[in-house]
Amino acid sequence: MQTKLLTLGILCMLGLRIQSQTTFDYLSRPGLTIASVHINWFDGSFNNSYKFTRDTLLCGEKLLIFEHSFQYTNKTLLRVEEGKVWRKSFNNPCANEQLIYDFGLEVGDTTDAYYFKDYYVVETGTITLLNGEKRKQLFLTKNANNTPIMWVDGIGSLDGGLFQIPDFEGYTSLICVKENDQTIWINPDQSNIQCDSIACFNPVPEFDFDVNQFQVNFNNKSSNLSSVHWNFGDGKTSNEFHSHHNYESPGCYNVALTLGSDCLTQTFKKQLSVPVCIAQEWKVKSPDLTNGSILIDFVNTSTGWAITTNRIWKTEDRGASWAEQFYPIPAPPVRRILSTIDMVDEMNGVIAVINYSAPSSIEAFLVTNDGGLTWKEKMPGSYLIISAIMTNDGQVFGSGQFDGVFYSNDWGNSFVELSSQGIDFSQFQYLGNKQVVALGLQGSPPNATRAISYSDDSGQSWKHSLLPATYYLATGFHYFNAKIGFLCGYNGFLIKTVDGGQSWEEISYNDDRKATNIYFLDDQTGWAVGENGLVISTTDGGNTWVVGNCGYRYNLLSISALDVNNCWLGSGNGKYLEFDPDAKTECSPVSITELNLSDNNLLIFPNPANVEVTIKLTKSNVTLDDLKISISNSLGQNMYEGNMIHETLTINTETWNSGAYWIKCFRNEQFIGTKKLIVLD
């Protein structure tokens, strides 16, 4: 009898424990992963899984933080109270919230949850999960003739999971739910292998650094990892989570952090350039206007504009101060996003606008003819304009979501719509004399083809060149004339055409980062910018490119240049870069230690050099295998890099600027020595 009573008592205690679990408890369990995929019938599918990471106190409320499987997606905040789940913006958690579930409903209740508005409960019950746990289950419908959908407390809809995406062109499918390594629910149409794959979050490599003369401290901010490997760019490595390193010579070092995962076979790498005792030619400007993307457009050395996604700013003192300008903002629920800006002078310019949740009659051009004192909405029915340009003679070209070109020849005061002959244009460049080049898509994603189009009559007619599928993700282009131009894009290409886009030549540069925008000042001088602070420049018409901007680590978005000494780059973190033609190193020369290369059987002469420098292997019995030479200038830019194939290597320095250079030698990827080289005019 005592044994039976004890057993009954334990069961009652377990029952009480199960019943005492709340929605908050379910959603805040360590390792909770709600694994789902989103399928769009046109754009394909992507992982839409979320993992609970921790709780936090914000705005006087205890909130749950969920991290998305895609590393560049913002985290999501949830507020949970008595079975109700609200979703809040991570960037502005104290603002409005959105009800996404109410697990406290009973039969006959109707929900106001965002994705399920006006659904009502027709039945409740209990579901047993794979770990034996019992939870409340709700059956809801919006129409008595339809099969009810199923909710489970702490999981969400068994169709799409807790974080469904509203999409009239697709749907979200819940694959499984895991708590650490244990699967507690799985879609009967899916396998454990699929569940493990979707629920395994990719490692996210992230780090920053502090430089003090030749010592660099690295702060690892990565997540979802099981192993760490640092490559410091000078032949030295480390497996410490946080690391520090002492460099032996000045330079711009490409430091790579590689992560491994217990549930994935591939590795994940992030590389940043680290400036060690070199001059910084690009100065970081922090105007304190935004933490997000900022585009910069200067019209002279003093006057320029900056736009964020929803604000406009102007400077008349080269960025020392910025004054906000105002523009028409539609009433809710319309959401207006500023996409691009093009100012042609101190008075005239155009901003392309993207309108969400707007009537089809809404305008999507903002035009100023008074230096931004007023910005006027133009062209009813334009609705969504991705990009727009204004020319020096008052023409405006703009396009957006659908094929067709909106065109003005009176400084944007009136527009007409022109045919683009089946191409959805996203960017324009005006070459002068009625010649226009445009980048666009033919067809609908994912079956679309990227196209470069040319018009010699201001957009009245077009000739299209379709690009190979390899260049589908093209994002930036610049043409010199109807035949010669450059193109770059997200999947890491820089290409050149000399026949109007009929054929393309791959252009290489010494960096793994991807160029996404390109601009030429003239037919010789140009820049390309891109991910993680990439800046490359050319002074020979794009035949060779030099990597610059060592140290700035955020995506660069826009280029505004007046001449070789006045150039500004917009970025993705609220800052912008300004070129400094007089940049000098802040590192003390006495700190620089030269390692005698003669100890490694290498002789360098003449020094100083003015036409060429020679590197010679002094002992013929020393192997040339894997002996690499690199030479960088005081900005950290690599001027030469290559292997010694013969015992003597001669390098032409005739076109190099006068100043100090650093010759670095590596054998089998291990740094063996450095030597200072002086180049004279």
XYZ file of C-alpha atoms in Angstrom:
681
model
C 0.000 0.000 0.000
C 2.824 2.438 0.879
C 4.509 1.655 -2.439
C 1.285 2.332 -4.352
C 0.742 5.602 -2.524
C 4.347 6.641 -3.200
C 3.965 5.827 -6.882
C 0.697 7.742 -7.054
C 2.351 10.689 -5.323
C 5.208 10.732 -7.837
C 2.774 10.603 -10.750
C 0.784 13.461 -9.265
C 3.955 15.475 -8.814
C 4.941 14.816 -12.431
C 1.469 15.797 -13.559
C 1.663 18.999 -11.586
C 5.096 19.730 -13.045
C 3.847 19.244 -16.586
C 0.817 21.425 -15.976
C 2.949 24.115 -14.377
C 4.990 24.561 -17.560
C 3.999 27.807 -19.291
C 4.420 29.067 -22.831
C 7.305 31.189 -21.558
C 8.965 28.067 -20.105
C 8.587 26.153 -23.369
C 10.036 28.970 -25.484
C 12.963 29.676 -23.152
C 14.359 26.158 -22.947
C 18.113 25.969 -23.648
C 18.875 24.758 -27.154
C 15.317 25.161 -28.457
C 15.453 25.195 -32.258
C 12.367 25.558 -34.441
C 13.600 24.306 -37.805
C 11.657 25.351 -40.889
C 12.162 26.259 -44.528
C 10.420 28.898 -46.595
C 9.523 28.045 -50.176
C 8.827 30.740 -52.749
C 7.597 29.441 -56.080
C 9.668 32.017 -57.969
C 12.727 32.707 -55.791
C 13.339 29.188 -54.443
C 13.689 28.067 -50.826
C 15.788 29.098 -47.831
C 16.343 28.024 -44.242
C 13.989 29.882 -41.901
C 15.021 28.221 -38.630
C 15.239 30.048 -35.305
C 17.110 29.171 -32.123
C 16.501 30.508 -28.610
C 19.708 32.089 -27.308
C 18.868 33.901 -24.059
C 16.408 36.193 -22.322
C 16.959 39.874 -21.637
C 15.333 42.812 -19.861
C 14.415 45.617 -22.262
C 11.900 48.442 -21.924
C 10.960 47.099 -18.489
C 9.958 43.700 -19.906
C 11.559 40.267 -19.944
C 12.027 39.296 -23.580
C 13.260 36.158 -25.326
C 15.940 36.458 -28.013
C 15.772 34.129 -31.026
C 18.565 33.976 -33.577
C 17.884 33.250 -37.251
C 19.863 30.617 -39.130
C 20.893 33.232 -41.702
C 23.697 35.179 -40.086
C 22.838 38.584 -41.593
C 19.214 38.525 -40.421
C 18.387 40.546 -37.327
C 17.586 38.657 -34.166
C 13.926 38.433 -33.135
C 12.506 39.402 -29.744
C 9.451 37.724 -28.227
C 7.312 38.854 -25.322
C 5.320 36.030 -23.737
C 2.515 36.410 -21.218
C -0.224 33.917 -20.250
C -0.050 31.959 -23.485
C 0.174 35.005 -25.738
C 3.291 35.557 -27.868
C 4.175 38.974 -29.294
C 6.953 39.655 -31.769
C 8.996 42.857 -31.340
C 11.562 44.630 -33.505
C 15.148 43.949 -32.420
C 16.218 47.421 -33.588
C 13.408 49.178 -31.701
C 12.080 46.843 -29.000
C 10.160 49.563 -27.168
C 8.010 50.314 -30.221
C 4.896 48.508 -31.386
C 4.602 44.747 -31.005
C 2.757 42.166 -33.068
C 0.671 39.314 -31.644
C 1.660 36.109 -33.449
C 0.101 33.380 -31.236
C -2.357 32.945 -28.371
C -2.141 29.451 -26.904
C -4.617 30.342 -24.150
C -7.605 30.258 -26.513
C -10.462 27.847 -25.949
C -13.186 26.423 -28.201
C -15.189 29.224 -29.820
C -12.536 31.916 -29.282
C -11.363 33.985 -32.264
C -7.732 35.104 -32.585
C -6.252 38.444 -33.639
C -2.816 36.886 -34.217
C -1.158 38.497 -37.248
C -0.859 35.490 -39.550
C -4.129 33.912 -38.340
C -6.451 36.885 -37.949
C -10.138 35.859 -37.652
C -9.345 32.149 -37.226
C -11.417 30.553 -34.473
C -10.836 27.483 -32.295
C -12.987 24.448 -33.115
C -11.268 21.935 -30.824
C -8.543 21.664 -28.183
C -6.658 18.613 -26.997
C -3.285 17.229 -25.956
C -0.368 16.135 -28.126
C 2.418 13.833 -26.930
C 5.845 14.885 -28.189
C 8.695 12.489 -28.993
C 10.223 13.048 -25.549
C 6.968 11.940 -23.895
C 5.952 15.456 -22.934
C 2.272 16.405 -23.272
C 1.272 19.844 -24.521
C -1.899 21.692 -25.380
C -3.018 21.406 -28.989
C -5.504 23.726 -30.702
C -7.416 23.229 -33.967
C -8.408 26.453 -35.754
C -10.170 27.343 -38.963
C -11.407 30.378 -40.825
C -13.970 28.428 -42.788
C -15.952 25.493 -41.436
C -15.555 23.715 -44.774
C -11.734 23.746 -44.584
C -9.458 21.336 -42.728
C -8.408 23.006 -39.452
C -4.812 24.026 -38.853
C -3.017 22.794 -35.720
C -1.208 24.818 -33.082
C 0.974 23.350 -30.335
C 1.862 25.405 -27.268
C 5.483 26.602 -27.455
C 5.905 25.448 -31.077
C 3.324 27.343 -33.100
C 1.574 26.085 -36.182
C 2.547 22.548 -37.176
C 2.380 23.759 -40.761
C 4.870 26.625 -40.566
C 6.202 26.858 -37.028
C 6.500 29.834 -34.720
C 7.935 32.221 -37.306
C 5.854 31.856 -40.465
C 6.500 34.316 -43.304
C 3.462 35.887 -45.013
C 4.038 35.290 -48.721
C 1.332 35.078 -51.373
C 3.936 33.470 -53.677
C 4.956 30.712 -51.248
C 4.726 29.205 -47.779
C 6.739 28.235 -44.677
C 7.063 24.541 -43.790
C 7.945 23.325 -40.275
C 10.504 20.491 -40.484
C 11.142 19.656 -36.830
C 11.650 21.003 -33.314
C 14.751 20.207 -31.266
C 16.014 20.881 -27.762
C 19.791 20.674 -28.056
C 20.423 17.300 -29.748
C 17.004 15.804 -28.943
C 14.222 15.949 -31.528
C 10.901 16.528 -29.760
C 8.718 16.804 -32.882
C 9.277 16.015 -36.558
C 7.145 16.489 -39.624
C 6.008 12.978 -40.643
C 6.916 13.774 -44.254
C 10.541 14.579 -43.317
C 13.545 12.462 -42.343
C 15.850 12.767 -39.347
C 18.646 13.611 -41.769
C 16.680 16.557 -43.155
C 15.815 17.651 -39.613
C 19.440 17.552 -38.468
C 20.546 19.451 -41.561
C 17.989 22.261 -41.245
C 18.385 22.531 -37.455
C 22.184 22.764 -37.644
C 23.040 26.455 -37.626
C 25.998 27.530 -39.695
C 28.916 28.912 -37.692
C 29.007 32.696 -37.932
C 32.602 33.993 -38.010
C 32.841 37.491 -36.586
C 35.758 39.356 -34.999
C 37.278 42.756 -34.503
C 40.745 43.912 -33.457
C 42.789 46.589 -31.719
C 46.174 47.627 -33.118
C 48.964 48.996 -30.914
C 52.065 49.541 -33.030
C 53.059 45.988 -34.039
C 50.823 44.149 -31.552
C 47.254 43.252 -32.518
C 44.618 41.879 -30.143
C 41.797 39.907 -31.778
C 38.342 39.726 -30.185
C 36.343 36.705 -31.372
C 32.582 37.426 -31.556
C 31.633 34.257 -33.441
C 28.755 31.901 -32.689
C 27.612 28.323 -33.423
C 31.164 26.983 -33.561
C 33.119 24.016 -32.260
C 36.638 24.845 -33.522
C 38.685 27.981 -34.201
C 41.669 28.603 -36.475
C 43.413 31.959 -36.973
C 45.700 32.741 -39.907
C 47.462 36.050 -39.227
C 48.566 36.613 -42.819
C 52.284 36.391 -42.089
C 52.655 32.621 -41.963
C 51.692 32.367 -38.275
C 48.524 30.698 -36.939
C 46.677 30.082 -33.673
C 43.774 27.992 -32.358
C 42.935 30.205 -29.369
C 39.369 31.527 -29.156
C 40.571 35.106 -28.572
C 44.086 35.697 -29.779
C 46.857 38.261 -30.015
C 49.797 38.504 -32.371
C 53.026 40.485 -32.739
C 53.955 41.370 -36.312
C 57.557 41.835 -37.378
C 57.135 44.423 -40.151
C 54.646 47.045 -41.397
C 51.939 46.012 -43.799
C 48.310 45.329 -44.483
C 47.745 41.761 -43.329
C 44.789 39.655 -44.419
C 43.752 37.875 -41.229
C 41.393 34.913 -41.603
C 39.250 33.327 -38.899
C 37.998 29.841 -39.832
C 35.308 28.041 -37.829
C 34.257 24.416 -37.711
C 31.036 22.786 -36.544
C 30.261 19.400 -35.009
C 27.199 18.994 -37.234
C 28.647 20.207 -40.552
C 31.577 19.040 -42.647
C 32.403 22.375 -44.275
C 34.199 25.263 -42.585
C 33.245 28.940 -42.492
C 35.726 31.777 -42.875
C 35.843 35.523 -42.429
C 38.809 37.602 -43.543
C 39.621 41.186 -42.589
C 42.546 43.422 -43.477
C 44.587 44.598 -40.492
C 46.776 47.746 -40.769
C 50.099 47.436 -38.972
C 52.191 50.622 -38.914
C 50.975 51.897 -42.288
C 49.373 55.160 -43.381
C 45.566 55.141 -43.646
C 44.549 56.739 -46.958
C 40.812 56.366 -46.239
C 39.644 58.264 -43.170
C 36.547 56.980 -41.378
C 33.912 59.678 -40.872
C 31.210 59.227 -38.227
C 28.459 61.800 -38.836
C 26.173 60.164 -36.241
C 23.202 60.123 -38.624
C 22.325 56.416 -38.528
C 23.603 52.973 -37.584
C 22.479 51.519 -40.910
C 23.254 52.067 -44.573
C 24.306 55.518 -45.739
C 24.847 56.731 -49.315
C 27.034 59.784 -50.008
C 26.896 62.158 -53.000
C 29.112 65.270 -53.194
C 28.718 67.842 -55.980
C 31.787 69.918 -55.044
C 34.464 69.857 -52.368
C 32.122 71.428 -49.794
C 28.556 70.486 -50.685
C 27.170 66.987 -50.473
C 24.178 64.888 -49.490
C 23.727 61.736 -47.455
C 20.657 59.534 -47.346
C 19.701 56.703 -45.045
C 16.694 54.492 -45.660
C 14.348 57.197 -44.368
C 16.235 60.493 -43.869
C 18.018 63.100 -46.004
C 20.994 65.194 -44.866
C 23.054 67.968 -46.468
C 26.497 69.382 -45.702
C 28.019 72.629 -46.925
C 31.311 72.311 -45.037
C 32.710 69.010 -46.364
C 30.976 66.909 -43.731
C 31.957 68.913 -40.648
C 28.228 69.337 -39.990
C 25.042 67.923 -41.487
C 21.576 69.507 -41.643
C 18.501 67.342 -42.077
C 16.191 67.975 -45.024
C 12.560 66.933 -45.089
C 10.368 65.239 -47.660
C 6.720 64.089 -47.964
C 6.005 61.014 -45.827
C 2.805 59.101 -46.655
C 0.362 58.203 -43.905
C 0.362 54.644 -42.508
C 0.270 51.886 -43.504
C 2.509 53.094 -46.346
C 6.208 52.598 -45.590
C 8.572 54.732 -47.688
C 12.218 53.720 -48.224
C 14.823 55.986 -49.830
C 16.744 53.835 -52.309
C 19.285 55.988 -54.233
C 20.261 59.646 -54.611
C 21.793 61.453 -57.594
C 22.617 65.165 -57.273
C 23.967 66.819 -60.422
C 24.776 70.208 -58.895
C 24.031 72.354 -55.841
C 20.383 72.758 -56.836
C 19.106 69.735 -58.762
C 18.783 66.080 -57.887
C 16.531 63.034 -57.631
C 15.907 60.319 -55.048
C 14.444 56.935 -55.976
C 11.772 55.752 -53.555
C 10.387 52.318 -52.685
C 6.842 52.364 -51.281
C 5.461 49.395 -49.348
C 1.758 48.769 -48.594
C 0.893 51.673 -50.875
C -1.813 52.315 -53.488
C -0.695 51.795 -57.072
C -1.183 55.509 -57.791
C 1.548 56.654 -55.383
C 4.612 58.617 -56.570
C 8.113 57.133 -56.213
C 10.352 60.013 -57.340
C 11.507 62.775 -54.991
C 12.866 65.732 -56.970
C 14.538 68.941 -55.813
C 15.385 72.010 -57.879
C 16.324 74.236 -54.927
C 19.170 72.386 -53.231
C 16.908 70.236 -51.095
C 14.927 73.011 -49.433
C 11.936 71.193 -50.894
C 11.624 67.633 -52.151
C 8.553 67.094 -54.309
C 6.810 63.825 -55.147
C 6.669 63.169 -58.892
C 5.083 60.737 -61.363
C 1.861 59.185 -60.043
C 1.824 55.436 -60.527
C 5.599 55.022 -60.369
C 5.042 53.221 -57.026
C 8.422 51.500 -56.584
C 11.628 52.918 -58.057
C 14.850 51.053 -57.298
C 17.233 53.500 -58.957
C 17.120 56.900 -60.662
C 19.696 59.232 -62.211
C 19.622 62.873 -63.294
C 21.869 64.233 -66.041
C 23.590 67.595 -66.337
C 21.041 68.706 -68.950
C 17.979 67.818 -66.856
C 17.084 64.338 -68.035
C 15.909 61.771 -65.460
C 15.837 57.988 -65.906
C 14.252 55.679 -63.346
C 12.885 52.179 -63.104
C 11.729 49.689 -60.529
C 9.832 46.480 -60.034
C 8.346 46.157 -63.520
C 9.624 46.694 -67.058
C 9.500 50.185 -68.473
C 11.460 53.399 -67.966
C 10.149 56.575 -66.373
C 11.731 59.473 -68.269
C 11.856 63.238 -67.775
C 13.597 65.923 -69.826
C 12.651 68.894 -67.641
C 14.615 68.279 -64.421
C 12.040 65.827 -63.097
C 9.021 68.124 -63.177
C 7.089 65.847 -65.550
C 7.577 62.244 -66.629
C 6.532 59.884 -69.393
C 6.785 56.105 -69.416
C 8.950 54.477 -72.099
C 9.188 50.831 -73.082
C 12.199 48.805 -71.982
C 11.232 45.968 -74.329
C 10.767 43.310 -71.669
C 13.724 44.148 -69.401
C 13.273 45.142 -65.746
C 15.948 47.825 -65.299
C 17.588 48.394 -61.912
C 20.434 50.854 -62.702
C 21.293 53.504 -65.284
C 24.399 55.351 -66.469
C 24.301 58.330 -68.816
C 27.226 58.567 -71.252
C 26.235 61.880 -72.854
C 24.820 62.699 -76.283
C 21.581 60.742 -75.551
C 23.520 57.529 -74.822
C 22.282 55.485 -71.841
C 23.409 52.124 -70.443
C 21.157 50.121 -68.114
C 21.476 46.951 -66.041
C 18.403 44.762 -65.701
C 16.700 41.373 -65.768
C 14.855 39.545 -68.512
C 12.154 37.278 -67.104
C 11.142 36.486 -63.531
C 13.456 35.021 -60.860
C 14.679 32.369 -60.432
C 14.544 31.859 -64.210
C 15.594 35.389 -65.126
C 18.653 36.382 -67.156
C 20.819 39.407 -66.397
C 21.038 41.936 -69.243
C 23.077 44.996 -70.184
C 21.133 47.367 -72.426
C 22.169 50.349 -74.547
C 20.190 53.259 -75.967
C 21.429 56.057 -78.223
C 18.171 58.024 -78.175
C 17.597 58.696 -74.451
C 15.676 55.485 -73.870
C 13.296 55.592 -76.828
C 14.759 52.294 -78.078
C 17.144 49.702 -76.621
C 19.626 47.050 -77.689
C 20.023 44.221 -75.169
C 22.986 41.948 -74.429
C 22.167 38.937 -72.248
C 24.869 37.873 -69.792
C 25.986 34.311 -69.031
C 24.341 32.734 -65.969
C 27.642 33.095 -64.069
C 27.046 36.844 -63.886
C 23.409 36.731 -62.787
C 24.226 38.471 -59.473
C 25.704 41.558 -61.163
C 25.267 44.638 -58.977
C 27.538 47.386 -60.307
C 28.699 48.560 -63.726
C 30.483 51.426 -65.455
C 30.801 52.070 -69.190
C 33.203 54.407 -71.000
C 31.250 54.273 -74.254
C 28.863 51.959 -76.086
C 31.518 49.246 -76.370
C 33.843 49.332 -73.354
C 32.631 48.752 -69.824
C 33.092 46.933 -66.519
C 30.722 44.827 -64.413
C 31.010 43.417 -60.879
C 28.788 41.381 -58.602
C 27.976 39.469 -55.446
C 29.390 36.119 -56.470
C 32.861 37.580 -56.770
C 33.538 38.696 -60.323
C 35.000 41.753 -62.021
C 34.685 41.583 -65.805
C 35.346 43.826 -68.801
C 33.788 44.040 -72.253
C 35.151 45.785 -75.338
C 32.283 44.820 -77.663
C 29.220 46.159 -75.893
C 28.618 43.083 -73.754
C 28.864 40.398 -76.422
C 31.902 38.910 -74.665
C 33.548 39.405 -71.279
C 37.075 39.153 -69.877
C 37.688 38.206 -66.237
C 39.756 40.793 -64.325
C 41.649 39.637 -61.233
C 42.661 41.512 -58.104
C 44.586 40.323 -55.065
C 41.717 39.915 -52.581
C 38.970 37.381 -51.831
C 36.349 40.004 -50.984
C 33.636 40.711 -53.550
C 33.321 44.014 -55.408
C 29.698 45.176 -55.691
C 29.958 48.735 -57.051
C 32.315 50.382 -59.521
C 32.942 53.939 -60.731
C 35.466 55.562 -63.084
C 36.452 59.205 -62.876
C 37.827 59.092 -66.417
C 39.057 56.428 -68.813
C 42.087 55.694 -66.594
C 41.163 56.273 -62.943
C 38.525 54.273 -61.117
C 37.496 52.526 -57.908
C 35.490 49.445 -57.004
C 34.105 48.798 -53.519
C 32.339 45.942 -51.794
C 32.076 43.590 -48.874
C 33.962 43.958 -45.599
C 35.522 47.288 -46.581
C 36.966 46.276 -49.951
C 38.413 49.162 -51.979
C 40.412 48.549 -55.142
C 41.679 51.267 -57.457
C 43.122 51.510 -60.943
C 45.078 54.186 -62.789
C 45.492 52.343 -66.093
C 41.919 51.954 -67.279
C 41.183 48.835 -65.265
C 43.990 46.613 -66.501
C 45.505 46.363 -63.015
C 43.894 46.971 -59.623
C 45.530 47.784 -56.289
C 43.847 46.862 -53.009
C 43.556 49.760 -50.555
C 41.612 50.753 -47.431
C 43.285 48.523 -44.919
C 41.365 48.158 -41.661
C 37.795 49.320 -42.271
C 35.694 46.170 -42.043
C 32.125 47.066 -43.049
C 30.425 46.739 -46.430
C 30.937 49.714 -48.740
C 27.979 50.693 -50.914
C 28.487 53.877 -52.932
C 31.220 55.924 -54.633
C 31.198 59.702 -55.112
C 34.302 61.207 -56.752
C 35.137 64.676 -58.063
C 38.809 64.051 -58.894
C 41.662 61.807 -57.727
C 41.975 63.662 -54.413
C 38.280 64.066 -53.568
C 36.409 60.806 -53.183
C 33.836 59.535 -50.648
C 32.476 56.041 -50.026
C 29.128 55.252 -48.392
C 28.902 52.219 -46.121
C 26.546 49.857 -44.351
C 27.101 50.914 -40.733
C 26.330 54.622 -40.630
C 29.859 55.802 -41.406
C 31.513 56.872 -44.645
C 35.090 57.034 -45.887
C 36.896 60.092 -47.220
C 40.089 59.836 -49.239
C 43.140 61.504 -47.675
C 45.849 62.162 -50.304
C 48.304 63.240 -47.580
C 47.947 60.192 -45.330
C 50.956 59.421 -43.144
C 51.755 56.604 -40.779
C 51.366 57.175 -37.037
C 53.834 54.407 -36.269
C 57.265 55.310 -34.966
C 60.046 54.256 -37.385
C 62.239 53.190 -34.462
C 59.755 50.395 -33.756
C 60.412 48.764 -37.104
C 62.779 45.819 -36.904
C 64.371 44.633 -40.137
C 65.250 40.967 -40.331
C 68.479 40.516 -42.251
C 67.548 38.758 -45.457
C 71.209 37.984 -46.129
C 70.889 35.422 -43.331
C 68.421 33.666 -45.606
C 70.770 33.866 -48.605
C 68.847 36.704 -50.272
C 70.501 39.878 -51.597
C 68.482 42.995 -52.573
C 69.975 45.753 -54.770
C 70.133 48.620 -55.628
C 68.678 50.333 -52.603
C 67.586 53.123 -53.137
C 66.152 52.129 -56.545
C 64.614 54.287 -59.246
C 64.026 52.012 -62.244
C 64.191 48.458 -60.951
C 65.161 46.384 -57.943
C 66.777 42.952 -58.031
C 66.382 40.122 -55.522
C 69.066 37.466 -55.850
C 69.544 34.075 -54.229
C 73.231 34.079 -53.241
C 73.708 30.321 -52.776
C 72.836 28.021 -55.643
C 72.373 25.023 -53.342
C 69.394 26.694 -51.600
C 66.058 25.540 -53.011
C 63.671 27.942 -54.732
C 60.654 25.834 -53.843
C 57.824 27.893 -52.306
C 59.931 31.067 -51.975
C 57.503 33.985 -52.289
C 58.244 37.724 -52.473
C 55.781 40.526 -51.739
C 56.378 44.288 -51.783
C 54.003 46.812 -50.201
C 54.025 50.600 -49.968
C 53.507 52.803 -46.910
C 49.724 52.430 -47.321
C 49.962 48.667 -47.080
C 49.054 48.219 -50.752
C 50.695 45.252 -52.434
C 52.738 46.523 -55.373
C 54.182 43.125 -56.235
C 53.613 39.523 -55.232
C 55.037 36.395 -56.804
C 57.263 33.351 -56.475
C 60.979 33.259 -57.248
C 61.255 30.951 -60.237
C 64.912 31.702 -60.991
C 67.853 32.659 -58.793
C 67.451 36.314 -59.809
C 64.193 38.289 -59.749
C 64.070 41.794 -61.255
C 61.058 44.013 -60.553
C 60.282 47.215 -62.465
C 59.749 50.171 -60.074
C 59.748 52.946 -62.665
C 56.024 53.719 -62.272
C 56.029 53.533 -58.459
C 55.720 56.692 -56.401
C 58.809 57.748 -54.513
C 58.878 56.685 -50.882
C 59.396 53.743 -48.543
C 58.428 50.179 -49.469
C 58.686 46.897 -47.601
C 59.990 43.711 -49.175
C 58.752 40.598 -47.372
C 59.942 37.085 -48.018
C 58.155 33.815 -47.239
C 59.329 30.219 -47.542
C 56.651 27.514 -47.417
C 54.189 30.250 -46.348
C 56.394 31.041 -43.307
C 57.662 34.596 -42.930
C 61.470 34.646 -43.041
C 62.413 38.314 -43.280
C 61.768 41.871 -44.372
C 63.789 44.713 -45.851
C 63.034 48.400 -46.287
C 63.350 49.607 -49.884
C 63.569 53.264 -50.912
C 62.290 54.192 -54.375
C 63.340 57.506 -55.915
C 61.848 59.356 -58.878
